[in-house]
Coordinates of C-alpha atoms in Angstrom, one line a residue:
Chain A
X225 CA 27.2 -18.7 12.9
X226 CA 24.1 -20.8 13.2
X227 CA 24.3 -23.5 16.2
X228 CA 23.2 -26.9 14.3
X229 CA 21.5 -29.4 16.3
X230 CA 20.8 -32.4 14.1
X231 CA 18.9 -34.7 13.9
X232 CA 19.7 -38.8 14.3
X233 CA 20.7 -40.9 11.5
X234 CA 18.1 -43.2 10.3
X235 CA 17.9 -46.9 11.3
X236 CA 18.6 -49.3 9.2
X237 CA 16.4 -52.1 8.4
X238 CA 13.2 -50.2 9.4
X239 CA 12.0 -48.6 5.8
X240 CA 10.6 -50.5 3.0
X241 CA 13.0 -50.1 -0.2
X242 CA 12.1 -47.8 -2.8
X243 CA 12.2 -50.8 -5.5
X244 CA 9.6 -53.2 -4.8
X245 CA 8.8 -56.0 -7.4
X246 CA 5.2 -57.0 -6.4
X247 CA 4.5 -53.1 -6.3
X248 CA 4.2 -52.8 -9.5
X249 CA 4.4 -48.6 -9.7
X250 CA 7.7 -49.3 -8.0
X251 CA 9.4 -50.4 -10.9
X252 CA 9.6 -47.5 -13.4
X253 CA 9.6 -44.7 -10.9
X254 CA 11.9 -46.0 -7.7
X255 CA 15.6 -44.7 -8.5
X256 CA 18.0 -47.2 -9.2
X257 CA 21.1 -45.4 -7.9
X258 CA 22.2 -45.6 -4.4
X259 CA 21.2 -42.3 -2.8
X260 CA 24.2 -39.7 -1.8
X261 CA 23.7 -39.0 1.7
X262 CA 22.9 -35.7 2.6
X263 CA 24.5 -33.3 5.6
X264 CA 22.0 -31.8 7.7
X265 CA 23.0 -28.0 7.3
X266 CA 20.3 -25.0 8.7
X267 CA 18.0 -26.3 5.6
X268 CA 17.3 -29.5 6.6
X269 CA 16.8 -29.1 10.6
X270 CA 14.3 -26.3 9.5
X271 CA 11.0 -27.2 8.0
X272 CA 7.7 -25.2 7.7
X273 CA 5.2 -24.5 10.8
X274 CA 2.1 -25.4 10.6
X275 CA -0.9 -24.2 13.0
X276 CA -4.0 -23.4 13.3
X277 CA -4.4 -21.0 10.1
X278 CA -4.1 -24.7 8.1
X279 CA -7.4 -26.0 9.9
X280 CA -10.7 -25.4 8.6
X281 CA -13.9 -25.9 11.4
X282 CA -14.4 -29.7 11.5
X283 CA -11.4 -30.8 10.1
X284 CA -10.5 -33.1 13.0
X285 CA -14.4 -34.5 12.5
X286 CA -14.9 -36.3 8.7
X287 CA -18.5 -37.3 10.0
X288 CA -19.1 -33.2 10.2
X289 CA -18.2 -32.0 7.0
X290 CA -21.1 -32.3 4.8
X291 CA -24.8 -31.4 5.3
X292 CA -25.7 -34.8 7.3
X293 CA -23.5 -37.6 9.0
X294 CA -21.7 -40.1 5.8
X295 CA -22.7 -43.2 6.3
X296 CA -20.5 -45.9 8.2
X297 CA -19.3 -47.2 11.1
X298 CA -18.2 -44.3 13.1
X299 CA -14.8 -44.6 15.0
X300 CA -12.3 -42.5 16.9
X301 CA -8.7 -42.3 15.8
X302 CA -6.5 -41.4 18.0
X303 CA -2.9 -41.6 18.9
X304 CA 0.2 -39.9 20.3
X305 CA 2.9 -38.7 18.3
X306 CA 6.4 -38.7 19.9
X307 CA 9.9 -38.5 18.5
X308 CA 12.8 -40.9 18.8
X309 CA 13.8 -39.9 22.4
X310 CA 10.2 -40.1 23.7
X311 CA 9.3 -36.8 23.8
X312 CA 5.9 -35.7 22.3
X313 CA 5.7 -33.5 19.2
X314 CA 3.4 -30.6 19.9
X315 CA 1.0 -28.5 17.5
X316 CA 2.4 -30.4 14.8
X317 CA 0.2 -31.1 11.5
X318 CA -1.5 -34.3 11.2
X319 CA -3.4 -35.0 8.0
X320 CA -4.9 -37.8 6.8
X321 CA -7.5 -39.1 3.7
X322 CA -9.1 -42.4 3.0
X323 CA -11.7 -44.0 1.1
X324 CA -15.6 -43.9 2.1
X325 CA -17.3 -46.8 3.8
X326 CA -17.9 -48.1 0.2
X327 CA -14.1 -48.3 -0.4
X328 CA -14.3 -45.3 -2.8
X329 CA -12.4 -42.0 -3.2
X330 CA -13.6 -38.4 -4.0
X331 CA -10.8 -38.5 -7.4
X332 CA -12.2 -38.3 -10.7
X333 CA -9.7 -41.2 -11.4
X334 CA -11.8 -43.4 -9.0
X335 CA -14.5 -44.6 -11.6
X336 CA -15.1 -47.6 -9.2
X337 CA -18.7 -48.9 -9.2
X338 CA -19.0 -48.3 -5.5
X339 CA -21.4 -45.3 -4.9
X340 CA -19.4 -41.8 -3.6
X341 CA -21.0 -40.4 -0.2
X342 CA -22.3 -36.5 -0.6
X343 CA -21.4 -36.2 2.7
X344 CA -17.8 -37.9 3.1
X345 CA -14.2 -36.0 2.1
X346 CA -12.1 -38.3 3.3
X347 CA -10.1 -35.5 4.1
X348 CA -8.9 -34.6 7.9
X349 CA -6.8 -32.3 9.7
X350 CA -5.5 -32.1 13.4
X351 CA -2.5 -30.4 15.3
X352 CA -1.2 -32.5 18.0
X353 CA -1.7 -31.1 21.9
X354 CA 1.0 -30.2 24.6
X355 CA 1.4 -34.0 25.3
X356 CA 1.8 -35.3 21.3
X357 CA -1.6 -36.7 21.0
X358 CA -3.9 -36.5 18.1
X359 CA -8.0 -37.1 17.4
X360 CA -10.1 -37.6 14.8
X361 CA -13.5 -38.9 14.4
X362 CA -14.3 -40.4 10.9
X363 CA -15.8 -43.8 9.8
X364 CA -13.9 -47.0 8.7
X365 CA -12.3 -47.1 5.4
X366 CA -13.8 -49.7 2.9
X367 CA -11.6 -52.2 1.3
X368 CA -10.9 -52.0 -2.6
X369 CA -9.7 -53.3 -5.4
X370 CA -6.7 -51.8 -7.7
X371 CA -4.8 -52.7 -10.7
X372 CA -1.3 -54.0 -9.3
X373 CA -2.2 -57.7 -9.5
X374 CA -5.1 -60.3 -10.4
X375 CA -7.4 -60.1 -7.9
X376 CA -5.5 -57.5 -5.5
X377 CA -7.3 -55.5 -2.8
X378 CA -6.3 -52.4 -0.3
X379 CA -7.1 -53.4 3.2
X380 CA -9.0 -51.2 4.9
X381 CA -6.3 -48.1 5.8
X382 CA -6.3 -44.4 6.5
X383 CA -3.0 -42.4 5.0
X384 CA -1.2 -40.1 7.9
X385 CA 1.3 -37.1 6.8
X386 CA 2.8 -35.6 9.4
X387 CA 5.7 -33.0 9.2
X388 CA 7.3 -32.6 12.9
X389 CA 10.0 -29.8 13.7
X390 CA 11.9 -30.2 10.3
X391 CA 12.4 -30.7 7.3
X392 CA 14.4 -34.1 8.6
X393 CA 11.1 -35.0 10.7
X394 CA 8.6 -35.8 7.7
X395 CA 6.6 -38.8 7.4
X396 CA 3.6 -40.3 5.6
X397 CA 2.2 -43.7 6.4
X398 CA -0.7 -46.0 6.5
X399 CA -2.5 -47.3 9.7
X400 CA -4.7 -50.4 9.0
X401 CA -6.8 -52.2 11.7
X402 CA -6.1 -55.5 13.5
X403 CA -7.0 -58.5 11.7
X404 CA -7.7 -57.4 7.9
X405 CA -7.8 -60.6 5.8
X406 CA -6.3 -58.5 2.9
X407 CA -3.0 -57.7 4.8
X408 CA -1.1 -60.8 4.0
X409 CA -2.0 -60.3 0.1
X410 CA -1.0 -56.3 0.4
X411 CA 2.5 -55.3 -1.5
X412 CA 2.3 -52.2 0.4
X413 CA 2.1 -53.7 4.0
X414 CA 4.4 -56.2 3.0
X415 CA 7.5 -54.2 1.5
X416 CA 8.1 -53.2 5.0
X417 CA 10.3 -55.2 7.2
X418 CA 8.0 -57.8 9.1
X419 CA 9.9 -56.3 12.7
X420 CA 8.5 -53.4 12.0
X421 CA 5.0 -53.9 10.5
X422 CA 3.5 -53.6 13.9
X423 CA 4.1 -49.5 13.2
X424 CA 1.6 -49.5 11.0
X425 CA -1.3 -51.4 12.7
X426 CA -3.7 -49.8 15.0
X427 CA -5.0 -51.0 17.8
X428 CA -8.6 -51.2 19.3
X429 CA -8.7 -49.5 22.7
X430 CA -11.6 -49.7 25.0
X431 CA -10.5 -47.3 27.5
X432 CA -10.2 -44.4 24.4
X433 CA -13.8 -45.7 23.6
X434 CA -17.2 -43.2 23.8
X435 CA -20.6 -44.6 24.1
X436 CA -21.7 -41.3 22.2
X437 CA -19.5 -42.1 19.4
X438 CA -18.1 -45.1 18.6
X439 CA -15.2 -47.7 19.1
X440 CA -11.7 -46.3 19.2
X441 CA -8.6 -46.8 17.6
X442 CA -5.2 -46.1 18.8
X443 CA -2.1 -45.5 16.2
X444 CA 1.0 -43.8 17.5
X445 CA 3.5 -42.5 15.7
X446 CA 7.3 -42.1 15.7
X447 CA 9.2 -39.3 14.0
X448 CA 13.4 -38.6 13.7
X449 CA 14.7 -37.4 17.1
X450 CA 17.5 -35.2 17.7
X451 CA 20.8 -36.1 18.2
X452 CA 21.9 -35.1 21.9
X453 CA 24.7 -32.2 21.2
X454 CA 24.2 -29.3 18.9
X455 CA 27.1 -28.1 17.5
X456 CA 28.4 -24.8 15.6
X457 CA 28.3 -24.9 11.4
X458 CA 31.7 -25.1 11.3
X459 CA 32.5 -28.9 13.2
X460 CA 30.4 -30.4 11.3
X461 CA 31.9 -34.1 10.8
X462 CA 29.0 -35.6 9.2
Chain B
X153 CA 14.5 -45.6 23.0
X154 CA 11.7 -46.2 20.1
X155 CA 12.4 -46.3 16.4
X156 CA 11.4 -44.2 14.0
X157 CA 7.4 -45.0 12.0
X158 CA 7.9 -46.7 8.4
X159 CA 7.1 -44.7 5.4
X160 CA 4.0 -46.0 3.1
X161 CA 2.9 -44.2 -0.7
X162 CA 1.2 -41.3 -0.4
X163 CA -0.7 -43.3 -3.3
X164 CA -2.8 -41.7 -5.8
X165 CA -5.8 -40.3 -4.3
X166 CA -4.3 -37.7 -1.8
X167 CA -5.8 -34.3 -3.1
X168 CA -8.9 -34.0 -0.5
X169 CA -6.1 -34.0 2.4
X170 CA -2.7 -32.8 0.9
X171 CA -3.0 -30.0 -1.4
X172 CA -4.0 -25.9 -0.8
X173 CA -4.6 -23.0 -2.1
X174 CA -2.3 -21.0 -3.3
X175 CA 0.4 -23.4 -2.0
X176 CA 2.2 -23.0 -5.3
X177 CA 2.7 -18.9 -4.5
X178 CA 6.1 -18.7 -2.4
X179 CA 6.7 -15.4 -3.5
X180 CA 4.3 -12.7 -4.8
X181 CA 4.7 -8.9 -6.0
X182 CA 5.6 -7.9 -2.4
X183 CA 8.8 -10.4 -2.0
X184 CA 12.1 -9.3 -2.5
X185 CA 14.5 -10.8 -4.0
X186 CA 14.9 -12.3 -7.8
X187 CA 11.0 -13.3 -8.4
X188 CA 11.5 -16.5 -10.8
X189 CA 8.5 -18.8 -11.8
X190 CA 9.7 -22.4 -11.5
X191 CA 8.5 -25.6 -13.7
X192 CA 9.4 -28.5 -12.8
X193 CA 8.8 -32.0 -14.6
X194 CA 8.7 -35.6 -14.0
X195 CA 10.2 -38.7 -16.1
X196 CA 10.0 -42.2 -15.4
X197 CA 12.2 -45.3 -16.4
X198 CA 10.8 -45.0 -19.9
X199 CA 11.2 -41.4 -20.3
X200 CA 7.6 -40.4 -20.1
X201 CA 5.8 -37.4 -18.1
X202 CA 4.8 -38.9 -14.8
X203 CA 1.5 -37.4 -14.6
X204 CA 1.0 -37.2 -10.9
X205 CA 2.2 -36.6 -7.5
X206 CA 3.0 -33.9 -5.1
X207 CA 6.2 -31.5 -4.7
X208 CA 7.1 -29.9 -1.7
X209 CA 9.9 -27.4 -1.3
X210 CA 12.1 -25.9 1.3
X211 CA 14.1 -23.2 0.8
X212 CA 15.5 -19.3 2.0
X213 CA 14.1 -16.2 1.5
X214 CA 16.5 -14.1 -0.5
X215 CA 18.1 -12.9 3.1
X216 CA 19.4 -16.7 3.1
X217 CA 16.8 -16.9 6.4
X218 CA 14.4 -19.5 7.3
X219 CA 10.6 -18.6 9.5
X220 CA 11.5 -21.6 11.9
X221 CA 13.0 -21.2 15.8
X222 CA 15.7 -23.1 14.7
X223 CA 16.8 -20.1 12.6
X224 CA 18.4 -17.9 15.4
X225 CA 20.6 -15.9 14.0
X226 CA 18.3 -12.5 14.3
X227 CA 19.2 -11.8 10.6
X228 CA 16.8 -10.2 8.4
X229 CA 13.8 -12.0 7.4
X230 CA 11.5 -11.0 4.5
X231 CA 7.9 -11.5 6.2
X232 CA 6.3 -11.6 2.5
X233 CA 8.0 -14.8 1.6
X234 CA 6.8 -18.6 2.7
X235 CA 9.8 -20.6 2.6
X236 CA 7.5 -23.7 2.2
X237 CA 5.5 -24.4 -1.2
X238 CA 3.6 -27.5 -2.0
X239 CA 2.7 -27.9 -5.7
X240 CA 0.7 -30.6 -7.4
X241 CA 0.4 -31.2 -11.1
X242 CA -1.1 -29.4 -14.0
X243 CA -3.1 -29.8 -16.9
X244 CA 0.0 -30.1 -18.8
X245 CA 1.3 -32.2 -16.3
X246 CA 4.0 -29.6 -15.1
X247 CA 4.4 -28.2 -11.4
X248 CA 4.5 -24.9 -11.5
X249 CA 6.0 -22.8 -8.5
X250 CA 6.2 -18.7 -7.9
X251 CA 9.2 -18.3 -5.9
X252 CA 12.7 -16.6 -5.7
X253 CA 16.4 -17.3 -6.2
X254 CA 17.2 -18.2 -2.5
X255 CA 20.0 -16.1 -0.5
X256 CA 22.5 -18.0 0.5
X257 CA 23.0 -20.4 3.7
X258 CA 25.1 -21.6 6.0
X259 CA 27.0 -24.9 5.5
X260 CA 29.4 -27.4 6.4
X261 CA 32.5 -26.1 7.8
X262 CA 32.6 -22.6 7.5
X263 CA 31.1 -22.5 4.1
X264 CA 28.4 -20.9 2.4
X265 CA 25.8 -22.6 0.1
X266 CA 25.2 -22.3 -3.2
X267 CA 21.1 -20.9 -3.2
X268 CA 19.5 -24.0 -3.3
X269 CA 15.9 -25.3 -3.1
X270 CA 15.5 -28.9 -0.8
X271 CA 12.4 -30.8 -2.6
X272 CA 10.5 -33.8 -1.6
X273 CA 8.6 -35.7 -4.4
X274 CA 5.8 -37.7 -3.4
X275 CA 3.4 -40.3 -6.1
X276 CA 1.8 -43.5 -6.2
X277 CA 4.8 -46.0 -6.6
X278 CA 7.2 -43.9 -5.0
X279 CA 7.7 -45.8 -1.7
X280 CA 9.1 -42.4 0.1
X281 CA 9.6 -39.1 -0.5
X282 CA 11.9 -38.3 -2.8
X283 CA 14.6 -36.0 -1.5
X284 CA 16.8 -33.9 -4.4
X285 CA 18.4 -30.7 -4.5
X286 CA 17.6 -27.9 -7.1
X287 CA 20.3 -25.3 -7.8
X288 CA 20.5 -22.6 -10.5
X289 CA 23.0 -23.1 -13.4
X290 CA 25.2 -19.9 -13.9
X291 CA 25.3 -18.8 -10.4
X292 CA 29.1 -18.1 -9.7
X293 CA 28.3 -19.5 -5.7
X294 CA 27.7 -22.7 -7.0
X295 CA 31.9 -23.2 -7.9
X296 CA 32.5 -23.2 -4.1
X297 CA 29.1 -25.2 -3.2
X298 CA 30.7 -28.3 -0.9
X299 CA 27.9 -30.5 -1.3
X300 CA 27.1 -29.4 -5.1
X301 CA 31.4 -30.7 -5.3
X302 CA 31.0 -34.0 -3.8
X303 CA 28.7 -35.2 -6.7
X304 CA 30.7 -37.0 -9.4
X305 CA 30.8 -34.1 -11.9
X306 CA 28.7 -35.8 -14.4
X307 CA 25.9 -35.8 -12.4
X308 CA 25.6 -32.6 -10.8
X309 CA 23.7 -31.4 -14.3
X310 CA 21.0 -33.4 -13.2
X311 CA 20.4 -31.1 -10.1
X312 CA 20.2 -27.2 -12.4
X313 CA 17.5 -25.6 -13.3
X314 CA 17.9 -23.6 -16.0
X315 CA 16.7 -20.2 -17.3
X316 CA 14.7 -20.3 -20.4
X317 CA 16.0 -18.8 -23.5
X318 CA 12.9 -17.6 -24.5
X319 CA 10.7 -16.6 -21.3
X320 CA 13.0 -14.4 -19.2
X321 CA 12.5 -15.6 -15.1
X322 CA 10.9 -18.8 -15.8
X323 CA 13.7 -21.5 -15.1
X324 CA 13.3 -25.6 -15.5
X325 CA 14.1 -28.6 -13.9
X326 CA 13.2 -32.1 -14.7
X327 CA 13.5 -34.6 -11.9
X328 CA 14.3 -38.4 -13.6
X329 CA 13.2 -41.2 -11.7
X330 CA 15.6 -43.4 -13.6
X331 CA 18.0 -44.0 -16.8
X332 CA 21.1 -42.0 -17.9
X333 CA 20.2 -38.8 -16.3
X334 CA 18.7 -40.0 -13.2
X335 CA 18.6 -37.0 -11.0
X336 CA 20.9 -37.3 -7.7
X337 CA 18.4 -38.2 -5.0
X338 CA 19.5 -37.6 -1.2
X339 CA 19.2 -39.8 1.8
X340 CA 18.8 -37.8 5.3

């Protein structure tokens, strides 16, 4: 007998809907029947560990993967990972990617006119410490243009995926930075609720700053929390 | 008490962060259990191959047990199995996966599952993961499967894979983002 604990049910209102109109990808590829809600059995409140043997040397530092520094304006991203009854996630995987300063992805489907860096990924790993917290060091993200409407551009944004305990606990985001003229123009930031926008903005925080390094940005992230009360496979009333 | 972060696209320029090596190899010639080679495909509202995105599954090693703390039970685990694979697309624009049938699990009430693989599809236009379920057609478990029963029987089809007639272990499952046999998607 396996003792269950599970995990919360999700709020409602927070996520964005699958179906989007003014995200145009939504249309033929969001399902159009309701989802059938699924019981959290030993399955789902597992999930695959992820350490240190997923982390190449650097991976935390985009500005220290190639054979000099990319060009850009170097920042610090940072930010503390907790779950829904404030408790940090530990030495969980973070992993981001975003364009170069040029708004340009290493993807052979990114033809863009915008040079690609030799020394810029995009690509970044980190497992969070004892207290939930995260760090990277890259450069900001360019803004670019894509085909979803005349005239429509990405703010600048860095993607986040982040697995937490279980399988339950998975997330992948976007973090954009305070003040981006594109963001009232964006289908993506929009689809999601306007309370709950602010979860995707970072913030500029002096005191995370380094004088060696460069200005820093704070995003923190929520994942699923438990429920208080495990109970036996065998109750379960879900 | 905070609320949980919002989802966003994992879009479609992901592969310098998401993907690995050899994250497509669940099982290899040291694994026990029923070695199958999985190939999974994706249709959108028009029918067509999406040709893009990310898989990742979840599932038991043929001893039904999961490498996670949360798995106490002190059964057997087989220590040349990963429970987790993460699989992007091919030149054919298939996802191709080296696993096993699954043991069987605990589940609700004091029920066994039917072997069963969780999987999370992940593209550009797809808002959030994608949560389904892929069983195996002709497993005799899968008659007394409680969450596999409390899908309206014409839909459960959508969630089989199924052997090949022609290439013994390799077993198929298309995922449908839409129309007539859209595939039964889970919320959790």
């Amino acid at each position: 007998m396996a003792l269950i604990t599970p995990y919360k049910d999700e709020t409602e209102g927070v996520q964005p809907p699958l179906l989007y109109q003014d995200y145009k990808s939504t249309l033929l590829r969001a399902p159009l029947k309701p989802p059938v809600p699924l019981p959290q059995t030993l399955t789902e409140v597992t999930g695959p560990v992820l350490g240190q043997e997923r982390l190449r040397p650097n991976d935390n530092d985009l500005t220290r993967q190639g054979k000099a520094p990319p060009i850009g304006d170097r920042i610090i991203v940072t930010g503390r990972v907790t779950d829904e009854n404030d408790r940090p996630v530990r030495n969980t995987l973070v992993e981001i990617w975003q364009a170069n300063a040029a708004g340009r992805y290493v993807h052979p489907l990114d033809t863009r006119d915008v040079p690609l860096d030799p020394n810029f990924t995009g690509g970044g790993r980190a497992l969070t410490d004892d207290d939930g917290w995260y760090r990277f060091i890259t450069i900001i993200p360019g803004r670019y243009p894509w085909a979803n409407h005349d005239n429509a551009w990405r703010p600048a944004h860095i993607h986040f995926s982040l697995f937490g305990p279980s399988f339950v606990t998975r997330l992948v985001t976007q973090m954009y930075f305070p003040g981006d003229p594109m963001l009232p123009y964006d289908p993506i930031y929009l689809q999601v609720p306007e309370a709950h926008r602010d979860k995707l903005m970072s913030n500029f925080d002096y005191s995370l700053t380094d004088h060696e390094i460069g200005l820093a940005y704070r995003f923190d992230i929520v994942l699923r929390g438990r429920a208080q009360t495990p109970f036996e496979e065998g109750d379960h009333g879900h | 008490m905070a609320t949980e972060s919002v989802w966003q696209t994992v879009g479609p320029f992901f592969h310098e962060a998401l993907p690995w090596e050899g994250g497509e190899n669940m099982a290899d010639a040291s694994s026990k259990g029923e070695r199958i080679r999985l190939v999974i495909t994706v249709t959108d509202g028009n029918g067509d191959l999406v040709p893009d995105g990310m898989f990742e599954l979840w599932q038991a090693d043929s001893f039904g047990s999961f490498d996670h703390p949360d798995d106490d039970r002190g059964q057997e685990r087989d220590a040349n199995f990963s429970n987790f694979g993460r699989i992007v697309i091919d030149k054919d624009n298939r996802f191709v996966v080296n696993t096993i049938i699954p043991g069987r699990v605990p589940g609700q009430g004091n029920t066994l599952q039917a072997p069963h693989i969780n999987v999370a599809f992940f593209a550009r236009g797809i808002v959030r993961r994608l949560i389904s379920r892929i069983y195996f057609d002709g497993q005799s478990a899968n008659d007394e499967d409680p969450l596999l029963n409390s899908i309206e029987p014409g839909r459960q089809p959508t969630l089989m894979a199924r052997e090949s007639k022609t290439v013994p272990g390799e077993w198929h499952w298309n995922l449908a983002l839409q129309g007539d046999e859209e595939t039964v998607f889970f919320s959790l």
